[in-house]
mmCIF file of C-alpha atoms in Angstrom:
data_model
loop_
_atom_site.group_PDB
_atom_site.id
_atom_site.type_symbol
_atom_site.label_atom_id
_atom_site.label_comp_id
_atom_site.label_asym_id
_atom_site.label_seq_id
_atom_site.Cartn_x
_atom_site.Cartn_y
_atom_site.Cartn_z
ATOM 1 C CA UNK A 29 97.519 171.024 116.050
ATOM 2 C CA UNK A 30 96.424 173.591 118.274
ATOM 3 C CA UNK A 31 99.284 172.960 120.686
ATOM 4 C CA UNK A 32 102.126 172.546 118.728
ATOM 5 C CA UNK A 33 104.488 174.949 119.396
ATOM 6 C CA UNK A 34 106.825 175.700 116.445
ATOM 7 C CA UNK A 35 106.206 176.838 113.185
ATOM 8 C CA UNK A 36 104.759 173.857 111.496
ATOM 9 C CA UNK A 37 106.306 172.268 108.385
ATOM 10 C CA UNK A 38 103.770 170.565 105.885
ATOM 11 C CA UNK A 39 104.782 166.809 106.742
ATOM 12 C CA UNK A 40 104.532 167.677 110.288
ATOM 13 C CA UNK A 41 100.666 168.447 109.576
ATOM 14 C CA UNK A 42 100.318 164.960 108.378
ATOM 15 C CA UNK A 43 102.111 163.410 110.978
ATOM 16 C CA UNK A 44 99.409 165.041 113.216
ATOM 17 C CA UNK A 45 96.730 164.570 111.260
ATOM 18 C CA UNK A 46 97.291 160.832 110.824
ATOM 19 C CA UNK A 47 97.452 161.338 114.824
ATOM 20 C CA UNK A 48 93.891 163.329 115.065
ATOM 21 C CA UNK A 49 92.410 160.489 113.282
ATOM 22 C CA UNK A 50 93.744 158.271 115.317
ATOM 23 C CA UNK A 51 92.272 159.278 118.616
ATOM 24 C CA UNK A 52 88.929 160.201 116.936
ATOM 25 C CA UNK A 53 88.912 156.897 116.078
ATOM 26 C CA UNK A 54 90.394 154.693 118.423
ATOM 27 C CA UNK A 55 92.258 153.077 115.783
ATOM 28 C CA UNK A 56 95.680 152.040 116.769
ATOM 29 C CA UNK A 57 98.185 154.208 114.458
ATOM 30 C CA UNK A 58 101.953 152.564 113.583
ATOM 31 C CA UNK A 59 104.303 155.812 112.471
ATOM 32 C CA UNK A 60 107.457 155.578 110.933
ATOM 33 C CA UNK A 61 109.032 159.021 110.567
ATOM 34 C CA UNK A 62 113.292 159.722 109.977
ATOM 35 C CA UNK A 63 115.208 161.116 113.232
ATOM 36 C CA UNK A 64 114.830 165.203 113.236
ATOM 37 C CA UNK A 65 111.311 165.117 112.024
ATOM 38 C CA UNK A 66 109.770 166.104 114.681
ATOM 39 C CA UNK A 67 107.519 162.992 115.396
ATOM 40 C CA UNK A 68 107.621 163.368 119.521
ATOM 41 C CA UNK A 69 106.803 166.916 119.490
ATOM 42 C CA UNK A 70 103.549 166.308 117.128
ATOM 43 C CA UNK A 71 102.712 163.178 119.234
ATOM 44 C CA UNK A 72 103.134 165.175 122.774
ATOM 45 C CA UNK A 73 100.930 167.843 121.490
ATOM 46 C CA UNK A 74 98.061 165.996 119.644
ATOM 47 C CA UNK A 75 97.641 163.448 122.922
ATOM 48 C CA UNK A 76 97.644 166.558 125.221
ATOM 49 C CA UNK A 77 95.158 168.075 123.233
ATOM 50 C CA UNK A 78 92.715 165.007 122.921
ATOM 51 C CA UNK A 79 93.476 164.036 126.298
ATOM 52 C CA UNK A 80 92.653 167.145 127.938
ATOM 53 C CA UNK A 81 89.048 167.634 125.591
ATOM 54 C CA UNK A 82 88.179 163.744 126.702
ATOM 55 C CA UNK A 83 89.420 163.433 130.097
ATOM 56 C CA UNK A 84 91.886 160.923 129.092
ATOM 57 C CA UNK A 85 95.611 160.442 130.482
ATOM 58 C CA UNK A 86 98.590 159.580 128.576
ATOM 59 C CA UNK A 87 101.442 156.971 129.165
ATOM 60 C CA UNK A 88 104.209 157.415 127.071
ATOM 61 C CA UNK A 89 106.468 154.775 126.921
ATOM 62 C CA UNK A 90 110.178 154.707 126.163
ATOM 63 C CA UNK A 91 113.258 152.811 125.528
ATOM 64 C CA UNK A 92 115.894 154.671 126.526
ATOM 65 C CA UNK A 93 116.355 157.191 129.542
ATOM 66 C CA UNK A 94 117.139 159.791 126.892
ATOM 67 C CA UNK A 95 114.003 159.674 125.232
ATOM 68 C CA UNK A 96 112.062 159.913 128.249
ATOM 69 C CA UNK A 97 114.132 163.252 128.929
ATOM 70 C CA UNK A 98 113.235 164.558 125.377
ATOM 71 C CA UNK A 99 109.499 163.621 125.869
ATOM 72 C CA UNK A 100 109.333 165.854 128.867
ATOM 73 C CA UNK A 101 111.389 168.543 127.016
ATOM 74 C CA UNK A 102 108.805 169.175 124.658
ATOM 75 C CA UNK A 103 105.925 169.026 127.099
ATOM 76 C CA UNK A 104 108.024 171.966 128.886
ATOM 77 C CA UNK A 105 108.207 173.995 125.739
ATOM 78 C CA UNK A 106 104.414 173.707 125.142
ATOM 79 C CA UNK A 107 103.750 174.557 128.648
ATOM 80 C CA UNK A 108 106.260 177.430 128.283
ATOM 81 C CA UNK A 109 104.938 178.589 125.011
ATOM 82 C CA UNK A 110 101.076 177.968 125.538
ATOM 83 C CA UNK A 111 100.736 178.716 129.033
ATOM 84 C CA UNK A 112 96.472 179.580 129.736
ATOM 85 C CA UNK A 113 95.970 176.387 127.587
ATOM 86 C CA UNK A 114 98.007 173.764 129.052
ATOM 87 C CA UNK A 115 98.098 175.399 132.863
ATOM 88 C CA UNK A 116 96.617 172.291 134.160
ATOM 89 C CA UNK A 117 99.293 169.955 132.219
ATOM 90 C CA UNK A 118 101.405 168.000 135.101
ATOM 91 C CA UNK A 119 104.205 165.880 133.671
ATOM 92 C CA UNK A 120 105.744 163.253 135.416
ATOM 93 C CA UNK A 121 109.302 160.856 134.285
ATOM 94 C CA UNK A 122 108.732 157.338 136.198
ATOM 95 C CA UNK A 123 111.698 155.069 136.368
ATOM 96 C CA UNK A 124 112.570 152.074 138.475
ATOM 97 C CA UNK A 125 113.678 152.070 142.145
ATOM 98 C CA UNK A 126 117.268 151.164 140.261
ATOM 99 C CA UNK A 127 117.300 154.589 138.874
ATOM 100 C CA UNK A 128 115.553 156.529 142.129
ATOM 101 C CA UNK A 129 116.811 154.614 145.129
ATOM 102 C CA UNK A 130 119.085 157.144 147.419
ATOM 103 C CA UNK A 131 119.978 154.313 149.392
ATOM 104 C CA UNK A 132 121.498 152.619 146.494
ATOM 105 C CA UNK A 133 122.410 155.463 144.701
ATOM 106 C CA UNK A 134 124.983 156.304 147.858
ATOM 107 C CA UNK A 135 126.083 152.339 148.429
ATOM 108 C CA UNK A 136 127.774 150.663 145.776
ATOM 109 C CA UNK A 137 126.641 146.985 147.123
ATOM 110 C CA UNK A 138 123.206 148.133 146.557
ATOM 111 C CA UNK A 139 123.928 149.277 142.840
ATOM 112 C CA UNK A 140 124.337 145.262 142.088
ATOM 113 C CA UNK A 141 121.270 144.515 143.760
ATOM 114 C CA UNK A 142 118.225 143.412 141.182
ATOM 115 C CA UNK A 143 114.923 145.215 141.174
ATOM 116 C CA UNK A 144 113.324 142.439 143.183
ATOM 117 C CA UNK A 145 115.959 142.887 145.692
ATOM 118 C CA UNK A 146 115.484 146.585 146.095
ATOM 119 C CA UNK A 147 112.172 146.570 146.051
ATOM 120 C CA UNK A 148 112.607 144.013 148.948
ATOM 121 C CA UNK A 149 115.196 146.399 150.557
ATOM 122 C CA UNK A 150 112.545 149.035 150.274
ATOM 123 C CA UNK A 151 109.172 147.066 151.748
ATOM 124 C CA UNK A 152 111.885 146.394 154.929
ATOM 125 C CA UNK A 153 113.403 149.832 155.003
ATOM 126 C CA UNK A 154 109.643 151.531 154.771
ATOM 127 C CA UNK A 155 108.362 148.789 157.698
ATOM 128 C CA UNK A 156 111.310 150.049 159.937
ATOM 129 C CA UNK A 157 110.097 153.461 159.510
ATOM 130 C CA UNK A 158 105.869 152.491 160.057
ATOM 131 C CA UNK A 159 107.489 151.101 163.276
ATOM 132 C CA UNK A 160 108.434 154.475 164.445
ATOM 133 C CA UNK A 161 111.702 153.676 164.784
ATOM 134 C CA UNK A 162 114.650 156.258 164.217
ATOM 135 C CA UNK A 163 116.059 153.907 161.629
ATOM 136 C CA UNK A 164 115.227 152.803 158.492
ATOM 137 C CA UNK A 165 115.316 154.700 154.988
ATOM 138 C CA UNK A 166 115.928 157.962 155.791
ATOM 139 C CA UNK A 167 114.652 159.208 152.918
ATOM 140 C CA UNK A 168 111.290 157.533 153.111
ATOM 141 C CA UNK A 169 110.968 158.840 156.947
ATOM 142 C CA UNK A 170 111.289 162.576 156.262
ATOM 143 C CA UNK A 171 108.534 161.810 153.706
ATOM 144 C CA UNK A 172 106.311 160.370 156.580
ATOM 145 C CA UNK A 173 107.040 162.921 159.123
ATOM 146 C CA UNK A 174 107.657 166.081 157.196
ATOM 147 C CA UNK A 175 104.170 166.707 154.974
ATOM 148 C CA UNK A 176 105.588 170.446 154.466
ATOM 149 C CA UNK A 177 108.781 169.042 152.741
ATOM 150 C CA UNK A 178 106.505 166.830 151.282
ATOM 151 C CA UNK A 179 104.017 169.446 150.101
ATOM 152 C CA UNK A 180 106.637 171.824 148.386
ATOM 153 C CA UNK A 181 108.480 168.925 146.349
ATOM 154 C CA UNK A 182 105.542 168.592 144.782
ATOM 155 C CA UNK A 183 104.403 172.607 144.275
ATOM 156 C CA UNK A 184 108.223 172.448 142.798
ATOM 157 C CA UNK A 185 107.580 169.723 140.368
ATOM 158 C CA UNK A 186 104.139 171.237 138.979
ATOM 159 C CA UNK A 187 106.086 174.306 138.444
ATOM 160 C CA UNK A 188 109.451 172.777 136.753
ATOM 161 C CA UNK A 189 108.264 169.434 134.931
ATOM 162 C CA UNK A 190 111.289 167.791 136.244
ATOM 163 C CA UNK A 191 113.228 165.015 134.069
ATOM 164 C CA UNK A 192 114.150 161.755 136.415
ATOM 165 C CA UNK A 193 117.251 162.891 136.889
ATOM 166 C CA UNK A 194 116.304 166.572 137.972
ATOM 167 C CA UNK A 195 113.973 165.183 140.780
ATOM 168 C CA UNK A 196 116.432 163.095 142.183
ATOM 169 C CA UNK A 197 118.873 165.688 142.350
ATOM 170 C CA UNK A 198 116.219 167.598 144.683
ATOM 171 C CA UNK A 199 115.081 164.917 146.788
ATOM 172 C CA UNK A 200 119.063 164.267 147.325
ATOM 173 C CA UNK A 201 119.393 167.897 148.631
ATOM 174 C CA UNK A 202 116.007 167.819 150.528
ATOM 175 C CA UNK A 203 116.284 164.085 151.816
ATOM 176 C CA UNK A 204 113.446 162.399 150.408
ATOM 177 C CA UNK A 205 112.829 159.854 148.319
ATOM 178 C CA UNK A 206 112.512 160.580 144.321
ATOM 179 C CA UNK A 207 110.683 157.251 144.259
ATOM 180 C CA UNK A 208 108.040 158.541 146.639
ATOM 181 C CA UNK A 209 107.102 161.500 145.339
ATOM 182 C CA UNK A 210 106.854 160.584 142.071
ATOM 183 C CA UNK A 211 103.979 157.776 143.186
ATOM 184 C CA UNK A 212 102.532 160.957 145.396
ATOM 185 C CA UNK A 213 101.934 163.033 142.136
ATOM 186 C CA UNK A 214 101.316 160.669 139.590
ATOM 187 C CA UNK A 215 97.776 160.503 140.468
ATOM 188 C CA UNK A 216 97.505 164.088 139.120
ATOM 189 C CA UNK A 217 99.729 164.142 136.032
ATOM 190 C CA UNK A 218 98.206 164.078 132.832
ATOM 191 C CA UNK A 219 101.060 162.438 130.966
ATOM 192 C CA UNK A 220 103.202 159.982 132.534
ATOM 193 C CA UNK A 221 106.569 158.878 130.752
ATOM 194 C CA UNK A 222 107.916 155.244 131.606
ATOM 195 C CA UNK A 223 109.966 152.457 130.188
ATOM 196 C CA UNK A 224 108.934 149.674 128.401
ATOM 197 C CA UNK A 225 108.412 147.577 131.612
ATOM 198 C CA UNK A 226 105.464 149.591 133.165
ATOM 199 C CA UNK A 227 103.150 148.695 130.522
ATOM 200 C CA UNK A 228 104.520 145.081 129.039
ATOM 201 C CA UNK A 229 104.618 143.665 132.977
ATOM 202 C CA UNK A 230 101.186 143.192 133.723
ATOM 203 C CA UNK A 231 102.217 143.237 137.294
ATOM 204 C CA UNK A 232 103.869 146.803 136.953
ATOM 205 C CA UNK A 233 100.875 148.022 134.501
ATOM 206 C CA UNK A 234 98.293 147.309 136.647
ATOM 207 C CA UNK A 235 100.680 148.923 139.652
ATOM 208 C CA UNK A 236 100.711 152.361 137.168
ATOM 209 C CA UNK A 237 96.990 152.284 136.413
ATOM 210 C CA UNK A 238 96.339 152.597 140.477
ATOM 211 C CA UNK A 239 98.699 154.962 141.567
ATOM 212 C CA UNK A 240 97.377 156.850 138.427
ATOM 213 C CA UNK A 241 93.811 156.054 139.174
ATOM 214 C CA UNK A 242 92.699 155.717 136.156
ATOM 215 C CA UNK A 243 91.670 152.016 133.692
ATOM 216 C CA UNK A 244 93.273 151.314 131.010
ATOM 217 C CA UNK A 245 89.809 152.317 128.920
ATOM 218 C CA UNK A 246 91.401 155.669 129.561
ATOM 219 C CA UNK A 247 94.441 155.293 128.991
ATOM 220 C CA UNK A 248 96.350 156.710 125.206
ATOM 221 C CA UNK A 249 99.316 154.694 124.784
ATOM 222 C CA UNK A 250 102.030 155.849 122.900
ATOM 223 C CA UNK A 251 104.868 153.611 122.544
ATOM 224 C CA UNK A 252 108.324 155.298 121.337
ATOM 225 C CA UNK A 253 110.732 153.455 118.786
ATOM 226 C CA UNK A 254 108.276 150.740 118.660
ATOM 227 C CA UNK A 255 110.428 148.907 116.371
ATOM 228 C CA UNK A 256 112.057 147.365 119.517
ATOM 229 C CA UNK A 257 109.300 145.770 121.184
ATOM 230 C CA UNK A 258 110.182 142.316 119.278
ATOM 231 C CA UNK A 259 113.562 141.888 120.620
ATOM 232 C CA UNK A 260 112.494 143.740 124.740
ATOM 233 C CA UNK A 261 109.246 141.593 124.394
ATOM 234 C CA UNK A 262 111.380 138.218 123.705
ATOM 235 C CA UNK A 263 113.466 139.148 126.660
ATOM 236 C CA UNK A 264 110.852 140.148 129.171
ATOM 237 C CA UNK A 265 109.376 137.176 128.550
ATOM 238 C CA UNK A 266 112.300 134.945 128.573
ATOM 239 C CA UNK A 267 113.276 132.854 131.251
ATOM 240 C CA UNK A 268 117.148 132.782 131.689
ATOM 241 C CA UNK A 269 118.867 129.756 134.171
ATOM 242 C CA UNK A 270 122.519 129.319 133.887
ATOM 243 C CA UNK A 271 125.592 126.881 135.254
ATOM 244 C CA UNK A 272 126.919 129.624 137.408
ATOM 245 C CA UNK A 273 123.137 130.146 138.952
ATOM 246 C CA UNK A 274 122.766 126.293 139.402
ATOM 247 C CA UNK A 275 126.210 126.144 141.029
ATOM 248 C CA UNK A 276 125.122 129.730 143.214
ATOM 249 C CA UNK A 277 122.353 127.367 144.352
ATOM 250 C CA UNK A 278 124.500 124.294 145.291
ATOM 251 C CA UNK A 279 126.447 126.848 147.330
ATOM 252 C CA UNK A 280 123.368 127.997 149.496
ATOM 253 C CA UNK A 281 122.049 124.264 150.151
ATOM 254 C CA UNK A 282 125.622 123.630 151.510
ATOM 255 C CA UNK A 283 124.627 126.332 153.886
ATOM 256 C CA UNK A 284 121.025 126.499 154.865
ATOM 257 C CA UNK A 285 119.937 122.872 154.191
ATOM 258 C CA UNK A 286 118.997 120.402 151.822
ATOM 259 C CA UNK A 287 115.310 119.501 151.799
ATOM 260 C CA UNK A 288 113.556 117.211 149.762
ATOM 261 C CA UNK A 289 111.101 118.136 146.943
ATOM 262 C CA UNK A 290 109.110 114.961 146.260
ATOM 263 C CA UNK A 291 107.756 112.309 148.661
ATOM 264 C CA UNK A 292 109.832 109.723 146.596
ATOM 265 C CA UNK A 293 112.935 111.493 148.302
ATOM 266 C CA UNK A 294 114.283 113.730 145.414
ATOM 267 C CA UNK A 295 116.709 115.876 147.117
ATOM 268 C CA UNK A 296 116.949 119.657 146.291
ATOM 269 C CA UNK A 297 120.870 119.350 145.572
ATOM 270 C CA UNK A 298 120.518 116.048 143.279
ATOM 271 C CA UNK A 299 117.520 118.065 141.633
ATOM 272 C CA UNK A 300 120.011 120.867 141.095
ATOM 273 C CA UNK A 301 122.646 118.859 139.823
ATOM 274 C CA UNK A 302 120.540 116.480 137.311
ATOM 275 C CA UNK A 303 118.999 120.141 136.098
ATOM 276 C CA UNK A 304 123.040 120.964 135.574
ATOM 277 C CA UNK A 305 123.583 118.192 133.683
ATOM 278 C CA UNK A 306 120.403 118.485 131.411
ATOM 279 C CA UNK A 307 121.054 122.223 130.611
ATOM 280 C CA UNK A 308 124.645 120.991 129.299
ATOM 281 C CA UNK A 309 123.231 117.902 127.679
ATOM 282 C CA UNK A 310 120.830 120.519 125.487
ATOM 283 C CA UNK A 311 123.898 122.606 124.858
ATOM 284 C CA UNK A 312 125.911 119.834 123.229
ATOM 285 C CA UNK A 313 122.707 118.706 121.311
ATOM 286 C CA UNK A 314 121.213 121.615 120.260
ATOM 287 C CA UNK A 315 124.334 124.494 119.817
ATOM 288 C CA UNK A 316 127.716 122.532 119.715
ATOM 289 C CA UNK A 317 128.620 120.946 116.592
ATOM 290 C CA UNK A 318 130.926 117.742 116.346
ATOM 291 C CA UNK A 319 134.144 119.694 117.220
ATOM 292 C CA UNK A 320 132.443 121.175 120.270
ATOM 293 C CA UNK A 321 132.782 124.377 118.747
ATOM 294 C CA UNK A 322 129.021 126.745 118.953
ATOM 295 C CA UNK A 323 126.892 125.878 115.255
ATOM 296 C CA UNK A 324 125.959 128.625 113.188
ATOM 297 C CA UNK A 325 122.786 129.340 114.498
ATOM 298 C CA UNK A 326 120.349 131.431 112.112
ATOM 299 C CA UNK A 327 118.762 134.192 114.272
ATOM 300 C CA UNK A 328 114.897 133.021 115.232
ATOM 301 C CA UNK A 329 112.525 133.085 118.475
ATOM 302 C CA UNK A 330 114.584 130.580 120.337
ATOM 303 C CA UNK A 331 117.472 128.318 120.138
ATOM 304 C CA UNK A 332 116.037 125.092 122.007
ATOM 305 C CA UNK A 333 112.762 123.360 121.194
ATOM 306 C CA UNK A 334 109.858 124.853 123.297
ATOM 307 C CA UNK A 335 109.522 122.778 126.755
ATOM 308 C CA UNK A 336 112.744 121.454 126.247
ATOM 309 C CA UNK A 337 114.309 121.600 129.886
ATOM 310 C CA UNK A 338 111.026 121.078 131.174
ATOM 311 C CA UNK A 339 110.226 117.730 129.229
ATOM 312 C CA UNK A 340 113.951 116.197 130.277
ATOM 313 C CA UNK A 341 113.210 117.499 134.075
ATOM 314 C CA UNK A 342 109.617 115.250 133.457
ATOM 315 C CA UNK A 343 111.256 112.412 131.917
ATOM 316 C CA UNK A 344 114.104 111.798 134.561
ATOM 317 C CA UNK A 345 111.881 111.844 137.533
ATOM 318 C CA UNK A 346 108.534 110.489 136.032
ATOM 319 C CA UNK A 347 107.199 113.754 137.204
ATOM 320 C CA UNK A 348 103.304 114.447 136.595
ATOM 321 C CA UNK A 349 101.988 118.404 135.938
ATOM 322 C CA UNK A 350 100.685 118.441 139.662
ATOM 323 C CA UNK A 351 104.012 117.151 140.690
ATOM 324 C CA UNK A 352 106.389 119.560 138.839
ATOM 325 C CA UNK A 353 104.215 122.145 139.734
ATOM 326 C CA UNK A 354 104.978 121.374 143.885
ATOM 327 C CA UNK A 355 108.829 121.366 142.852
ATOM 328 C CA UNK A 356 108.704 124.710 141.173
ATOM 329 C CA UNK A 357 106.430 125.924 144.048
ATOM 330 C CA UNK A 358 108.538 124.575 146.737
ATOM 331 C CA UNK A 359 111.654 126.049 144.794
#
């Protein structure tokens, strides 16, 4: 309670006692608490406190961009309020290339790129610059061959706390990339506020967990408006294939080729269309009724029985595990 930095109120003492405990503990703590309460400036300031007694860091996760602006708000007014105690406290907002990238920021075909596709539009755009090149991300190159630029983007963000948005205003004005320096100065920052994503994408955890340099033994989690996580979870770890991208795929066999995915000479485009026909045959099963018009379907886990699209794929080919694994390898 040390760091709190208002006048407390008496339910904001519990809140941050239940929180105390909590981290003494270990024991994972679920909060509920009305909007106005106060319940992200109590859990800022007990996790700072703990974290900087224990040597711990904190990743604060997020739903909305909003909230991730409101988390580093409060940090600010502790820092501003309880400066000898909390002089060591670096802040940093991460958020995906989507949010950071200049290049796509300034090029609206880039805006509708995915984040797989930008971060493959990055990987070429940073090898351009490695080559020594005078092309390449811009951006990325100043970053390379300017360390003072470098250096004072980051004496600017220990000073200001800066929300996303904030730091890629800057790095706009001082051409580099927002992206960048974040990575540069997570390593030092003792709370780290991301969405979602960075800690349910084990890929993306264990990519936050380097640059930070810490394990996850160290690690307090604090997970914002946690009564989300059933619906993001269920989508994260949905798999989504549709007509249009079966009929986006017929398109690009028509141009690059059509090979063939098993010895028995299964053809990637008759593949493609037999999966279009079994996605519609599960539609008319499973969610049209007899007039063709979409059932009343009460709201559960999933609308299709699990493996369905997988056990039709295995039972029009014949297909073993070993051999529907090479198709979805080869794909």
């Amino acid at each position: 309670m040390e760091l709190f930095p208002y006048n407390t109120r008496s339910y904001q003492k519990n809140i941050m006692h239940y929180m105390d405990e909590s981290l003494a503990t270990g024991t994972p703590l679920v909060l509920e608490s009305g909007t106005g309460s106060g319940k992200t400036v109590c859990a800022v300031s007990s996790t700072i406190s703990y974290a900087l007694k224990n040597n711990k860091k904190i990743v604060y996760t997020t739903r909305t961009n909003a909230q991730q602006k409101q988390v580093i708000t409060e940090v600010r007014t502790i820092k501003k309020r309880l400066p000898n105690e909390t002089k060591n406290v670096v802040t940093v907002g991460m958020q995906g290339r989507t949010h950071m990238c200049l290049l796509a920021k300034n090029n609206p075909e880039l805006q509708k790129g995915s984040a797989d596709e930008l971060a493959r539009l990055c990987a070429e755009e940073k090898k351009k610059v490695r080559r020594g090149r005078k092309k390449g991300c811009p951006y990325f190159r100043k970053g390379v061959e300017n360390e003072e630029a470098v250096k004072h983007a980051l004496e600017w963000m220990r000073v200001v706390l800066p929300t996303a948005e904030e730091l890629v205003k800057y790095c706009e004005e001082h051409t580099l990339c927002p992206y960048e320096i974040n990575k540069l100065l997570v390593q030092d920052a003792l709370l780290v506020v991301v969405p979602y994503i960075y800690v349910f994408d084990t890929n993306l955890r264990n990519m936050l967990l380097d640059w930070m340099g810490v394990g996850e033994e160290d690690i307090i989690l604090v997970i914002d408006e946690a009564h989300n996580l059933p619906d993001y979870l269920r989508d994260l770890l949905s798999s989504q294939l549709s007509a249009y991208m079966l009929n986006s795929c017929l398109y690009e066999i028509e141009r690059f080729g059509d090979p063939s995915l098993l010895a028995r000479g299964v053809t990637l485009s008759r593949f493609v269309k037999d999966l279009n026909n079994i996605i519609f045959e599960l539609r008319q099963r499973f969610l049209l009724g007899g007039d063709n018009k979409l059932k009343y379907v009460e709201k559960k886990d999933a609308l299709l029985p699990p493996n369905a699209v997988v056990s039709q794929i295995a039972e029009k080919y014949s297909l073993t595990t070993q051999e529907m694994e090479k198709i979805i390898s080869a794909l």
